[in-house]
mmCIF file of C-alpha atoms in Angstrom:
data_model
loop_
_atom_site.group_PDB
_atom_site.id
_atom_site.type_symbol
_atom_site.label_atom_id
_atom_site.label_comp_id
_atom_site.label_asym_id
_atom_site.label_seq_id
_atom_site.Cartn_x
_atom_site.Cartn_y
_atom_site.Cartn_z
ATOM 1 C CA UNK A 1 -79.155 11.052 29.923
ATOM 2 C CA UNK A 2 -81.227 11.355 26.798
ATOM 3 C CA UNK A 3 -82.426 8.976 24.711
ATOM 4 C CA UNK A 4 -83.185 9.810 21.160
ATOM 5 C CA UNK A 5 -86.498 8.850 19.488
ATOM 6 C CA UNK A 6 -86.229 6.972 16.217
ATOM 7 C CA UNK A 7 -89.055 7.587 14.174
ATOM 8 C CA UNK A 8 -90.590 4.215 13.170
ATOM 9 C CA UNK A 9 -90.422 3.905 9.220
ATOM 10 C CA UNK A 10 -93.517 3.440 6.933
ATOM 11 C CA UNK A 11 -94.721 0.102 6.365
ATOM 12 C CA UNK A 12 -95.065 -0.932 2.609
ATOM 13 C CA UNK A 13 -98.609 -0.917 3.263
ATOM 14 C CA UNK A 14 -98.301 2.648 4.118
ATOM 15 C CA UNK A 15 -95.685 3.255 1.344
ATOM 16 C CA UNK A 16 -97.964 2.300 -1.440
ATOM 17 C CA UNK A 17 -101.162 3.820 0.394
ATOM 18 C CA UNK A 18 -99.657 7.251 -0.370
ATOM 19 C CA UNK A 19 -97.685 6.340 -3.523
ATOM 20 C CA UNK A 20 -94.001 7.051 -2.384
ATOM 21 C CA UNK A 21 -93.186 3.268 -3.413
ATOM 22 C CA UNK A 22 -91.540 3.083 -6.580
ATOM 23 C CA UNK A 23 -92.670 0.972 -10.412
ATOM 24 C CA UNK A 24 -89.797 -1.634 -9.132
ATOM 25 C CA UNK A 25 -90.790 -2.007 -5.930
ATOM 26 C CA UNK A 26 -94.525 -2.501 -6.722
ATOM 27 C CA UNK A 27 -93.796 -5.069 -9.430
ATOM 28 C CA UNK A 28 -91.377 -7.098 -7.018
ATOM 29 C CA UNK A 29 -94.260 -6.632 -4.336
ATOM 30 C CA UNK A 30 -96.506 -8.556 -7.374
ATOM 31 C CA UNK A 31 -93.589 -11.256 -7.862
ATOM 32 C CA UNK A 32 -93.376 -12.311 -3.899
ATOM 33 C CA UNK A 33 -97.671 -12.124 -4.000
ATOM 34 C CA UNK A 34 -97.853 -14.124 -7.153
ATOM 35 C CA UNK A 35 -95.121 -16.555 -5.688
ATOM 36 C CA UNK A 36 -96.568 -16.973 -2.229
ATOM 37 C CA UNK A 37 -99.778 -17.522 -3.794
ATOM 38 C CA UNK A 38 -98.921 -20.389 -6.478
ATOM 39 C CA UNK A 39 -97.096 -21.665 -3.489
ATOM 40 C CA UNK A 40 -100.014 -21.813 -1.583
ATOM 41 C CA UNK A 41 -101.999 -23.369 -4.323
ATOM 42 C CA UNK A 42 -99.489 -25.718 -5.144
ATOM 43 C CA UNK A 43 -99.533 -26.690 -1.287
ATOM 44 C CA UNK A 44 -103.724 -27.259 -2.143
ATOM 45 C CA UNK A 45 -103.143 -29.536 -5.430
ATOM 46 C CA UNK A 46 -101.097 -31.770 -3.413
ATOM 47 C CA UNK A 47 -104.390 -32.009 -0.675
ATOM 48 C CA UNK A 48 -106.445 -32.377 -3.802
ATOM 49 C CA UNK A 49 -104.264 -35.135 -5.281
ATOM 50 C CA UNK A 50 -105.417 -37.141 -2.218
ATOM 51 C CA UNK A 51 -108.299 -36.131 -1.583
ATOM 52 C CA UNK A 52 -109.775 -36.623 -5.312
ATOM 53 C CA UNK A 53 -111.359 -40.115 -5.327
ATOM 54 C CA UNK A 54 -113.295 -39.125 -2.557
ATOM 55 C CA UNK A 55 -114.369 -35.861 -4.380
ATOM 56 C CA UNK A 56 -115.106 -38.002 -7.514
ATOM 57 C CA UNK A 57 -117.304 -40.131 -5.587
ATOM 58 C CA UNK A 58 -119.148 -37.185 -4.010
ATOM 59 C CA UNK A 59 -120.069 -35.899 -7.540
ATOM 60 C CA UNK A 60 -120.980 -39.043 -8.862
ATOM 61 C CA UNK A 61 -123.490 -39.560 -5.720
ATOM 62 C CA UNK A 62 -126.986 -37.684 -7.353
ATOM 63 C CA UNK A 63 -126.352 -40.364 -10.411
ATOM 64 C CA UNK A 64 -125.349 -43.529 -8.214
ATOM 65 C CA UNK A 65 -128.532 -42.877 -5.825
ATOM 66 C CA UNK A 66 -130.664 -43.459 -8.923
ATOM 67 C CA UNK A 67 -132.070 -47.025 -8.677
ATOM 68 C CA UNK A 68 -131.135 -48.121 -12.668
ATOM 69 C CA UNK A 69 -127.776 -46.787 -12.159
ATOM 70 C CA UNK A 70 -126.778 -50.501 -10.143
ATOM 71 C CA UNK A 71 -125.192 -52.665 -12.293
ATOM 72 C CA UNK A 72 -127.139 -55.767 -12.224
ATOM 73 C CA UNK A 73 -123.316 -58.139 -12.930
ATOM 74 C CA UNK A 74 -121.566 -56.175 -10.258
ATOM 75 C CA UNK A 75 -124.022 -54.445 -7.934
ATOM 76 C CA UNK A 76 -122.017 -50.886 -8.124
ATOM 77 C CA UNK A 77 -122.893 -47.935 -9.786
ATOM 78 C CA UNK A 78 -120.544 -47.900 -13.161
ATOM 79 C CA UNK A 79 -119.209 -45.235 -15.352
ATOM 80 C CA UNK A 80 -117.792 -46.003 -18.705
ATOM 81 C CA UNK A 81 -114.412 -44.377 -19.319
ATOM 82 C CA UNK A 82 -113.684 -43.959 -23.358
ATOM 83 C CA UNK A 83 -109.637 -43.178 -22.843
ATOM 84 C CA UNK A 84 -107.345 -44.921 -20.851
ATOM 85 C CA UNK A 85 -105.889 -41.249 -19.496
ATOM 86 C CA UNK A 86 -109.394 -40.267 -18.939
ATOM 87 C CA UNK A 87 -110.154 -40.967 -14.924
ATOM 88 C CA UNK A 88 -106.199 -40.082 -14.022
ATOM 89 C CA UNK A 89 -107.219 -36.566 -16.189
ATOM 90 C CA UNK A 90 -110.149 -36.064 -14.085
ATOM 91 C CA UNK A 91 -108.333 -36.606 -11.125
ATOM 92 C CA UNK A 92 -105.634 -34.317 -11.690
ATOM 93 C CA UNK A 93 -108.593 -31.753 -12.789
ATOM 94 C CA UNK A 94 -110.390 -32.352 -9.761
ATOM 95 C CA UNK A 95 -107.022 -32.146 -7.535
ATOM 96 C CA UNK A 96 -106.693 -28.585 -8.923
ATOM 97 C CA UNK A 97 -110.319 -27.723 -8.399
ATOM 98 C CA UNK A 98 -109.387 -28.519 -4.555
ATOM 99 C CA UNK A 99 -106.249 -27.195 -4.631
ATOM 100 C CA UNK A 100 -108.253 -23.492 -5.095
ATOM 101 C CA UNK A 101 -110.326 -24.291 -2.732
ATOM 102 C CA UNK A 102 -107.691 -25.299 0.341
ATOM 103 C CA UNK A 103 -105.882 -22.232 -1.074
ATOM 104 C CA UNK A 104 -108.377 -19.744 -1.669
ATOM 105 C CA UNK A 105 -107.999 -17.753 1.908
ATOM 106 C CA UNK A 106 -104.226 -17.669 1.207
ATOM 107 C CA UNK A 107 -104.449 -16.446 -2.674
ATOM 108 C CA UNK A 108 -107.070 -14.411 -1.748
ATOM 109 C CA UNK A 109 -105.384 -12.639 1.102
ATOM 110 C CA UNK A 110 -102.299 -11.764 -1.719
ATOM 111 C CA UNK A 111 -104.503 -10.494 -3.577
ATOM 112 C CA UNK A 112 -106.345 -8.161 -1.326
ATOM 113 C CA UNK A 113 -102.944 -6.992 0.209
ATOM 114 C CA UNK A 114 -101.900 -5.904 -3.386
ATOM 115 C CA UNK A 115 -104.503 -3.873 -4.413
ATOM 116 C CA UNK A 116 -105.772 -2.374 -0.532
ATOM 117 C CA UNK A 117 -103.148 -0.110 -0.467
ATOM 118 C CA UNK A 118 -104.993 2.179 -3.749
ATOM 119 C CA UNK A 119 -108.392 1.894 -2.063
ATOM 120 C CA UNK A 120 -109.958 4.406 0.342
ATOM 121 C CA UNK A 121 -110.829 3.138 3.559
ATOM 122 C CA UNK A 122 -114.729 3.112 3.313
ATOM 123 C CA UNK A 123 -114.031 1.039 -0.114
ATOM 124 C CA UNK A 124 -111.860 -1.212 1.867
ATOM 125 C CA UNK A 125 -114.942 -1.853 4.497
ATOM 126 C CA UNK A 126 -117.345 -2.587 1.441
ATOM 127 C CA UNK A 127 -114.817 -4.943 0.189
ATOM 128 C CA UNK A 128 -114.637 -6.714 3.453
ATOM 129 C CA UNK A 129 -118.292 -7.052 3.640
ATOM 130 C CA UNK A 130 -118.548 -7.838 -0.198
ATOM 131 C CA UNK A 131 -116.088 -10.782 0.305
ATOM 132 C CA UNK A 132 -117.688 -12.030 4.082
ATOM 133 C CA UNK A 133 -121.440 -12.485 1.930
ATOM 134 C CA UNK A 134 -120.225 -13.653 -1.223
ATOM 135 C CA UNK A 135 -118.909 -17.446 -0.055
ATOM 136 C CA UNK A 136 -121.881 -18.424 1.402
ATOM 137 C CA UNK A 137 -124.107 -17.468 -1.647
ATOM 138 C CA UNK A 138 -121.680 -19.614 -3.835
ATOM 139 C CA UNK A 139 -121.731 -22.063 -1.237
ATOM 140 C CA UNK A 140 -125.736 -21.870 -1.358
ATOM 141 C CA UNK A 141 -126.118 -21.988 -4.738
ATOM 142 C CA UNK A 142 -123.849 -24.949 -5.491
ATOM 143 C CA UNK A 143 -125.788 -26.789 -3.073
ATOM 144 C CA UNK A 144 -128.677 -25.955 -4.839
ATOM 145 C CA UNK A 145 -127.169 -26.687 -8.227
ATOM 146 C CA UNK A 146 -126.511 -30.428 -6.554
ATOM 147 C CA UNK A 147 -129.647 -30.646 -5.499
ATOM 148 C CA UNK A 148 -131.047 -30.017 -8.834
ATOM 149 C CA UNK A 149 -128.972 -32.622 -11.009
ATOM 150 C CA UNK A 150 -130.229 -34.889 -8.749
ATOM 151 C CA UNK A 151 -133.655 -34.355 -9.458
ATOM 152 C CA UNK A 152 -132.859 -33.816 -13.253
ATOM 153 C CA UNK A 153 -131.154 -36.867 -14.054
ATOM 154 C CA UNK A 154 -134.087 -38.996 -12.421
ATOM 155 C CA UNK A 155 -136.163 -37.099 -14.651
ATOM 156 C CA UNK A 156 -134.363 -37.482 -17.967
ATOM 157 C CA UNK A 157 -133.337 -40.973 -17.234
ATOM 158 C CA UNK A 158 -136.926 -42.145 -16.726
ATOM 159 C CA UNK A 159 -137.532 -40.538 -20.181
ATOM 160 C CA UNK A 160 -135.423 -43.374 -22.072
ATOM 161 C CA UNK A 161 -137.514 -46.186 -21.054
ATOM 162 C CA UNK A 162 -137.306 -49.494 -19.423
ATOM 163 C CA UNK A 163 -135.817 -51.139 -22.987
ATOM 164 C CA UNK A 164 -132.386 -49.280 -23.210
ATOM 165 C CA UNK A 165 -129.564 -49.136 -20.796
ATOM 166 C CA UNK A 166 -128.287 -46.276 -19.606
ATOM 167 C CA UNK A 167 -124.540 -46.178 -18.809
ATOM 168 C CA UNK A 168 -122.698 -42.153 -18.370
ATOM 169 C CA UNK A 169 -119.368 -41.182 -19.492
ATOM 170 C CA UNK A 170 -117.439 -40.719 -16.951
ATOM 171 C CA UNK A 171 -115.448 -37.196 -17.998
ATOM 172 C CA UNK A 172 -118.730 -35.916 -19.029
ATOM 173 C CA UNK A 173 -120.436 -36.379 -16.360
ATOM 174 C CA UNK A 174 -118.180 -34.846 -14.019
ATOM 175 C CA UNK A 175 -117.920 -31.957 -16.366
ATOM 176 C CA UNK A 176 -121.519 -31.134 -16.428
ATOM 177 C CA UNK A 177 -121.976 -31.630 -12.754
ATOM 178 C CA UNK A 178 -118.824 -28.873 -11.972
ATOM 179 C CA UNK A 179 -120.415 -26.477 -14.718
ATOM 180 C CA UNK A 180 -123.568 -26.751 -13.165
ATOM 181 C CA UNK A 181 -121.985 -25.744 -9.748
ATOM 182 C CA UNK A 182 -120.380 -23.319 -10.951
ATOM 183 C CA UNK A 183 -122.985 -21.796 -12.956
ATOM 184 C CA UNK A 184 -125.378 -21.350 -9.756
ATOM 185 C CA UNK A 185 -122.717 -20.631 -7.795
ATOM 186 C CA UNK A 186 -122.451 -17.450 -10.088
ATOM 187 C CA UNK A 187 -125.867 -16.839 -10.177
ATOM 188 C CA UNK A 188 -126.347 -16.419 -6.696
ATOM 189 C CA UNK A 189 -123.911 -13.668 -6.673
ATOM 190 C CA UNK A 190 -126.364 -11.687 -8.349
ATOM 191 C CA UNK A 191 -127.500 -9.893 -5.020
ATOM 192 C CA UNK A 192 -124.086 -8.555 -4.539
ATOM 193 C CA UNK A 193 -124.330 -6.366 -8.032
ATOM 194 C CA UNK A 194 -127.632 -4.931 -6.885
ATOM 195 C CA UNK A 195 -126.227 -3.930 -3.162
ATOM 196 C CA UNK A 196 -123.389 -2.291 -5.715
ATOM 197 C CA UNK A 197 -125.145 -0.477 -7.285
ATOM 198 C CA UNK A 198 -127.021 0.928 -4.403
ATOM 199 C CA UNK A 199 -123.588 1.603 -1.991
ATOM 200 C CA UNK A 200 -122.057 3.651 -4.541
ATOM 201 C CA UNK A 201 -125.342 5.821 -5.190
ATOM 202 C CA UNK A 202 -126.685 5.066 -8.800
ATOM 203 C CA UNK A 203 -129.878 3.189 -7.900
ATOM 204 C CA UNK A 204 -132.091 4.117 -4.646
ATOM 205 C CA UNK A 205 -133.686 1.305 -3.250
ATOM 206 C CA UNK A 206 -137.207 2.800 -4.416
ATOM 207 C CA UNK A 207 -136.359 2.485 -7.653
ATOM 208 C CA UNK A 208 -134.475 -0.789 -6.987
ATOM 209 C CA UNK A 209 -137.422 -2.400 -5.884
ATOM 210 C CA UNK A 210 -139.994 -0.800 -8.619
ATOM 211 C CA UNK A 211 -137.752 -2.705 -11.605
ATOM 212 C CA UNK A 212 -138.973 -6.367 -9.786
ATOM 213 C CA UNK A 213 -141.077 -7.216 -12.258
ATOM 214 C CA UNK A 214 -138.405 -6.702 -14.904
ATOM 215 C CA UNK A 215 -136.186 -8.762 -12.468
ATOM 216 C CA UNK A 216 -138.102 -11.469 -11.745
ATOM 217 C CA UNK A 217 -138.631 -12.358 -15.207
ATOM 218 C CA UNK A 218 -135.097 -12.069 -15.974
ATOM 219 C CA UNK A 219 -134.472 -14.629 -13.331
ATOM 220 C CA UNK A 220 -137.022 -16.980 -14.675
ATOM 221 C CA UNK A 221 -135.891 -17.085 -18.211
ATOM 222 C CA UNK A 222 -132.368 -17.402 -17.110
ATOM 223 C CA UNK A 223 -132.980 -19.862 -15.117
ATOM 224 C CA UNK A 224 -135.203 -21.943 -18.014
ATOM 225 C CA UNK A 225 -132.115 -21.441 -20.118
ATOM 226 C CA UNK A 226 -129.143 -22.472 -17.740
ATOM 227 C CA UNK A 227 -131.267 -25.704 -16.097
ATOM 228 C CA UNK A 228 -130.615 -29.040 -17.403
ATOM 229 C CA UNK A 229 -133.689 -30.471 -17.482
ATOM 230 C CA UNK A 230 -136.846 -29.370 -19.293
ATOM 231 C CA UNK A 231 -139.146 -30.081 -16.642
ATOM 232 C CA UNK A 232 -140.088 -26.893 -14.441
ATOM 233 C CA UNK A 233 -138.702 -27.868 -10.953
ATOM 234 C CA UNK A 234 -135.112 -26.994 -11.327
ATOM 235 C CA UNK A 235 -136.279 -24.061 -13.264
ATOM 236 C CA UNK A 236 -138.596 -23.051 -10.748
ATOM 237 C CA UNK A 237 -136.084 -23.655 -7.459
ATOM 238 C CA UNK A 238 -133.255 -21.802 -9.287
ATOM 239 C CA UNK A 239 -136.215 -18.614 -10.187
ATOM 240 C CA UNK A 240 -137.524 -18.301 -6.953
ATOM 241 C CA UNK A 241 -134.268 -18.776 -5.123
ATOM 242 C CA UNK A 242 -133.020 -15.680 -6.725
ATOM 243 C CA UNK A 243 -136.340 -13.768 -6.536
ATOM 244 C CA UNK A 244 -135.641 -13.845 -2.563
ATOM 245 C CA UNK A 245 -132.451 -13.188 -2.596
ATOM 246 C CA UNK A 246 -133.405 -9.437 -4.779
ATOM 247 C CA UNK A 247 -135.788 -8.749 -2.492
ATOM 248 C CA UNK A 248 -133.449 -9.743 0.543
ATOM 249 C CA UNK A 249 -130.921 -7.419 -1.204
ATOM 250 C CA UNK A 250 -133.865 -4.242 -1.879
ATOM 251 C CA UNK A 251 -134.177 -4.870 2.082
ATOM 252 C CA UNK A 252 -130.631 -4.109 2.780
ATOM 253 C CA UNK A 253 -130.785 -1.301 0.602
ATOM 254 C CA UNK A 254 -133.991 0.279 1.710
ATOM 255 C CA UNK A 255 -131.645 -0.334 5.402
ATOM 256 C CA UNK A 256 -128.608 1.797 3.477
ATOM 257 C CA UNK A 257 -130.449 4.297 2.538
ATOM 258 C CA UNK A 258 -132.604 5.581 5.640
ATOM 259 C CA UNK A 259 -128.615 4.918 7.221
ATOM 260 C CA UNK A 260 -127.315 7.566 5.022
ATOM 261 C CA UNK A 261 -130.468 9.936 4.485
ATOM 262 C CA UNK A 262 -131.144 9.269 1.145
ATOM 263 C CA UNK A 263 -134.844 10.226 -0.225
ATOM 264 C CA UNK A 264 -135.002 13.601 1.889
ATOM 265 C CA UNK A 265 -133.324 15.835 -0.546
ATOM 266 C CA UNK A 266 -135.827 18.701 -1.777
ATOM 267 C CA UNK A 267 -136.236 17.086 -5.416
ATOM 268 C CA UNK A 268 -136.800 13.469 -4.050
ATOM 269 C CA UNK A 269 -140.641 13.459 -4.940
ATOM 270 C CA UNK A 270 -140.068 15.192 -8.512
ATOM 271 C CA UNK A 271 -139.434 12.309 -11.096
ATOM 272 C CA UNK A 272 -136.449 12.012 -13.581
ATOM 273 C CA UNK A 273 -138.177 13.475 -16.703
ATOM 274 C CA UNK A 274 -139.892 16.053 -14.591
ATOM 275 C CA UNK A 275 -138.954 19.689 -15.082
ATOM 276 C CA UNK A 276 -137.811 22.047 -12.615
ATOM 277 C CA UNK A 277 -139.523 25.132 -11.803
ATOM 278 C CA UNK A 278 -138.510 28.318 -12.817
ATOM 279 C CA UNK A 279 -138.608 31.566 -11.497
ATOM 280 C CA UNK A 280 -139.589 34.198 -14.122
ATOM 281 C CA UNK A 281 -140.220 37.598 -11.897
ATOM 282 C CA UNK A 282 -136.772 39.330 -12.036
ATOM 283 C CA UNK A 283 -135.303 40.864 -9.127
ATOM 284 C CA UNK A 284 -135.210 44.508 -8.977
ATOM 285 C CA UNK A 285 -131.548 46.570 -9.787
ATOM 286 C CA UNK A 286 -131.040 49.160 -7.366
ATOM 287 C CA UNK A 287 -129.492 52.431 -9.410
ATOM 288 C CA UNK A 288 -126.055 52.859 -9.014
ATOM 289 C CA UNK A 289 -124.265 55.455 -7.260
ATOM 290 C CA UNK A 290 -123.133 58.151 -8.885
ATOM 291 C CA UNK A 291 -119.204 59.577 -9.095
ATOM 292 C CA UNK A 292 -117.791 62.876 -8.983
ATOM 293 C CA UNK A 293 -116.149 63.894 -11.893
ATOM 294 C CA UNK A 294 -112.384 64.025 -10.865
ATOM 295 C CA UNK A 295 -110.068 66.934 -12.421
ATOM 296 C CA UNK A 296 -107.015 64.985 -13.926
ATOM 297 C CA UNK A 297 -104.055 65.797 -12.896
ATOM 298 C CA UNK A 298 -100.829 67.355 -15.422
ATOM 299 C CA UNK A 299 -97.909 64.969 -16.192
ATOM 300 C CA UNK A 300 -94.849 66.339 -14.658
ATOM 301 C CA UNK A 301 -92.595 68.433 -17.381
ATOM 302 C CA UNK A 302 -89.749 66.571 -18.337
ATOM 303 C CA UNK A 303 -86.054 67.419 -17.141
ATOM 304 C CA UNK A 304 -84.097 69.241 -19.261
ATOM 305 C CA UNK A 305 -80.469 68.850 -18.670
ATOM 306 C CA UNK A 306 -77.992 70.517 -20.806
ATOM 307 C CA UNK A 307 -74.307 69.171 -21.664
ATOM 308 C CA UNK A 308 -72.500 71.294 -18.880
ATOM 309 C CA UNK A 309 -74.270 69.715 -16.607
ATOM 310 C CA UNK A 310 -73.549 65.988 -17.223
ATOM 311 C CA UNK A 311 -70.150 67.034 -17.446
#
């Protein structure tokens, strides 16, 4: 008895790897990504909902540990809130900023699942390691950025003197905390571009690592603009923390590029603006061989037929 083999049909993976899917069928594939992910970050805001007090509280901890910021009536750190929506805003802001978070490997996952399929496979595995590196150096750098409000609002509180009382706004505070995060956060990505820009062959690690002068300033004067404070710690921490992370990132790609060869090709020594070296002595032409002359041959006379004989 036989038994007949079904062949096992494509996946829509595979369908819209090698573009047999159709325009309708790839923007319903968005609609049910899109859904599942506002699902999944709807899912989050309701975590975030709960879990914002405590969040607020955590961001508020650099200006509570400051020894003025004790009310001397109350014995608590205070805020002063100018609306009466204001706090129940924040809340529902900060409840959102969870709600990413708790959601980001779901979201995220949508996301890459739409767009693998028009990626080759080797861009895929960059991608992979691209996304594996990049949320610890946000994580890193918004530690950092903590770190560094803590230290700058000591700073520019101790600048007002002992005669005037210092009370924050809540909103605002909260606000330039988040930015700051972010801000670092963003910074510290920074490696990533240069590892770019290396994987896909425009700069060699040679040449990444001769511009580090030109980097390292860049770094420092970003990091005197986007610091809160004018005194040169946070400026400094930010600088130097990103200084290590180039080099860190030149290291990898010196690693890349004795993986794949590079710097062994026969013009690797010559520079950019060098010119190439000709070769002026022709070769010499061997003469030709000589033909026969040929005797044409006659066209063949025409046929002459007469009228009898096409009757």
């Amino acid at each position: 008895m036989g038994f007949a083999l079904r062949r096992r049909a494509p996946s829509k993976f595979e369908r819209a790897a090698d573009g047999s899917m159709t325009l309708v069928e790839h923007i319903r594939e968005l609609r049910t990504r899109l859904f599942r992910a506002s699902l999944a970050i709807l899912v989050g805001f309701g975590v975030g909902i709960w879990l914002s007090e405590r969040v607020r509280i955590l961001l508020s901890k650099p200006y509570c540990d400051l020894p003025g910021s004790i009310s001397a009536a109350t014995g608590k750190c205070e805020f002063v809130q100018l609306g009466v929506t204001d706090v129940f805003l924040l809340n529902l802001k900060i409840a959102l900023w969870v709600g990413l978070i708790v959601a980001a490997p779901v979201w995220l996952y949508q996301l890459w699942a739409f767009i693998a399929p028009g990626l080759h496979r080797h861009e895929r595995r960059y991608a992979y390691f691209f996304t594996a590196v990049a949320a610890p150096l946000f994580a890193a750098g918004a530690f950092l950025a903590f770190f560094v409000v803590q230290k700058g609002l000591e700073f520019l509180i101790n600048l007002s003197g002992e005669d005037i009382n210092t009370t924050l706004e809540v909103t605002r505070y909260i606000s330039f905390v988040t930015n700051l995060i972010l801000l670092f956060g963003v910074a510290f990505e920074f490696p990533l571009v240069v590892l770019m820009l290396n994987f896909v062959g425009i700069a060699s690690a040679k040449k990444l690592l001769g511009w580090w002068r030109i980097a390292v300033f860049i770094f420092f004067a970003f990091s005197a603009i986007v610091t809160p404070t004018p005194d040169p710690f946070g400026m400094t921490a930010l600088a130097i923390c990103l200084s290590a992370l180039y080099f860190a990132a030149v290291g990898v790609a010196f690693l890349n590029d004795k993986r794949r060869g590079r710097g062994k090709e026969i013009y690797a020594d010559v520079d950019d603006d060098e010119a190439s070296a000709l070769e002026y002595t022709p070769d010499p032409v061997e003469a030709g061989e000589r033909l026969e002359t040929v005797t044409p041959v006659a066209p063949p006379k025409p046929i002459e037929r007469t009228y009898d004989d096409m009757t």
